[in-house]
């Protein structure tokens, strides 16, 4: 058997693998560090902690402030994701099935939150809403925070679901189903949703991750009146009676939650996340 | 001496044996077509000649020189791909100039050569267009010009027409052949289309499961294929299972009767013959017409007989105006029949 | 077009459209107007002029431009080979790599800052571990404003990789083979074909990373914000809002906000144009 090393497009495998290994390590490092921190009794100037304890975990999980913040965060996030589904899915579906001209508008709309940075929107929304007596009642309310979160976080969902609809060729499927005599509701139930389930799941996951980590909107719109987990963490990080261990534990709780959801979602299909970011599509 | 010599080339992919000790010689200026179904190894063989795939065993020689261990870029080949593979960021002229610049041609020689080739393929006016602005046929012609630019010792074509529509296909096919003949370039042409191979090649190599089972000029292979596979692939579409009679003759009703020199009486045998060897004869094998298919120059009649369905192609100008379910008699011209052992 | 049909085609877009109008476009317009308002409510250019005068404001603008450009450039330089490496991994490892990158790019601001400092800070896990081998290693000083860049890179690079991953496939094995049979050495291929094809995508990525960097609020805030000497437009806006409260001294914040919006919009426009041109090659 005669084989020589062929020049390959991808480059030396060892180099590629080590680059990726390095990245994996660096990615894991902060998480690992946080885990250790949350379990450490004392951690002096040595790479590993002196001792381990579950004290901090118990403390945070029984802290009423934290639990309240967690409750608010989850409420806000889940409500936002549900509403995003309700607001964005129908127009997307319509753009594939009935009115393709909606699509460029939706794509443009999805880019708007990137042009308007979070901090700017947070400030602007409060003032805008305060202009008219009817809407002024919304100022600094959780409801306004909810609506703002929707406006700021729907883009990733839109791209995920749109991408899923395109690759499943929803337009063609629905056409075929219609010629077979199926009604719109039936089509939605039996043809559309099963084929884009994965896209909806990923989109919802991305929106979930985005909202639960939001700092600017809650801080500026509602402030300490509606303390979400990130705000609570900020207080514990920079406040006068800072408790870094609480930050560690809460970060990990959030991470575990996101990880669990992600595993549940991504397990069902290939990791289609990258090709949908910012609407760049791979043919 | 062969211009290109392939000797006992073997290539394995995991559990699949793609090439099984293939040997083939291509004379200078000759166009050899490799014909076969997908998976027969024709593309693998082409890629071995190109240097894109390394054979596990065997030798490849260009003009007597052993090139088996040379990477593709050091071999003196030009290749046309099924998907054109034009560089999207270069113009048509830029694509054609690429192999010249890559090989270090001085710039004053590059421009005239590019112009010459663009004229050869009839695309002078499209020289400064980009690939995405050209049609499929135009792109493939640019690809051809690019492959021929450095005057390669062999031109390799990997199913160059498969991605094109039918009309462009026939036009380009003839153009490729004309250019190859005009330039006297040695060429290896891979295709799964029997008509293409018959039309362009000086010799055809039919491949099956990693082996060359037929090799010869188109007319010869078409008329007298050596193997049953070759017969099936090259137009002897009718195949009837018959039995050798006790007197050593094979009979098929009134269609034909031929003596078998070396066949055991009573053993099964397969008779194959092309549709154009069938004529209508009221004294012949009785059958009923199942289908009449007008195909331009020829009309095909599919006839159901006791021995199975037989396709008969007649010149449309001479074909009787028969319809479905009408009764006919069939006779087969004996010299076109080939027999193979039944498996 | 019959009005009923028109309604049927577009009505589904209404709820989302309303949300965008009221919570994104409306407020943005209000800020634009605000930027020309003085404390009494009259029209003025004063706010804009003060941008040039007030050193704090000037510094934050320059700071953002500098950090934005630096982070974008480093993300592109470091992210490109990494994206190439990831794209050419075996499918199983590739999915894993993408999962890691998604996590790194989407950590919430507080979790990120906490984890980063615990891992890479001056007394961080990785820092201490590296110091065993190389005592001179100081880690990242997060009390120094330049520490911001490191933290930014931590999540910008993964985002860049995820973004340009689909583009990497444009430089295909087939083109590589075509170049090989044309007699091109690897370097010639990359110089004439590979890099020129990738360049529009990388440049697009640069502009997106720029927008992403200048829009950051949560991360710099968690790093200490204005009090820690971090001079970025987003932080300055936040600080101005908090001192302005609900009074009318909003003009400066409004101007900075508009500036941020304009910068983002311009960068996104370039990004979009670059992608559209490059997309012809994917088709």
XYZ file of C-alpha atoms in Angstrom, chain B residues 214 218-227 230-231 234 335-338 340:
19
model
C -15.480 -4.075 -22.563
C -17.924 2.229 -30.301
C -19.329 0.357 -33.293
C -17.534 -2.834 -32.364
C -18.691 -2.808 -28.764
C -22.180 -1.940 -29.764
C -22.435 -4.762 -32.257
C -20.469 -7.449 -30.470
C -20.233 -6.880 -26.761
C -18.218 -9.581 -25.034
C -20.055 -9.521 -21.731
C -21.812 -4.722 -21.761
C -24.614 -5.983 -23.908
C -24.997 -0.654 -24.747
C -26.142 -11.549 -36.818
C -27.151 -9.081 -34.118
C -27.981 -11.710 -31.507
C -25.539 -12.391 -28.703
C -24.771 -15.419 -22.721
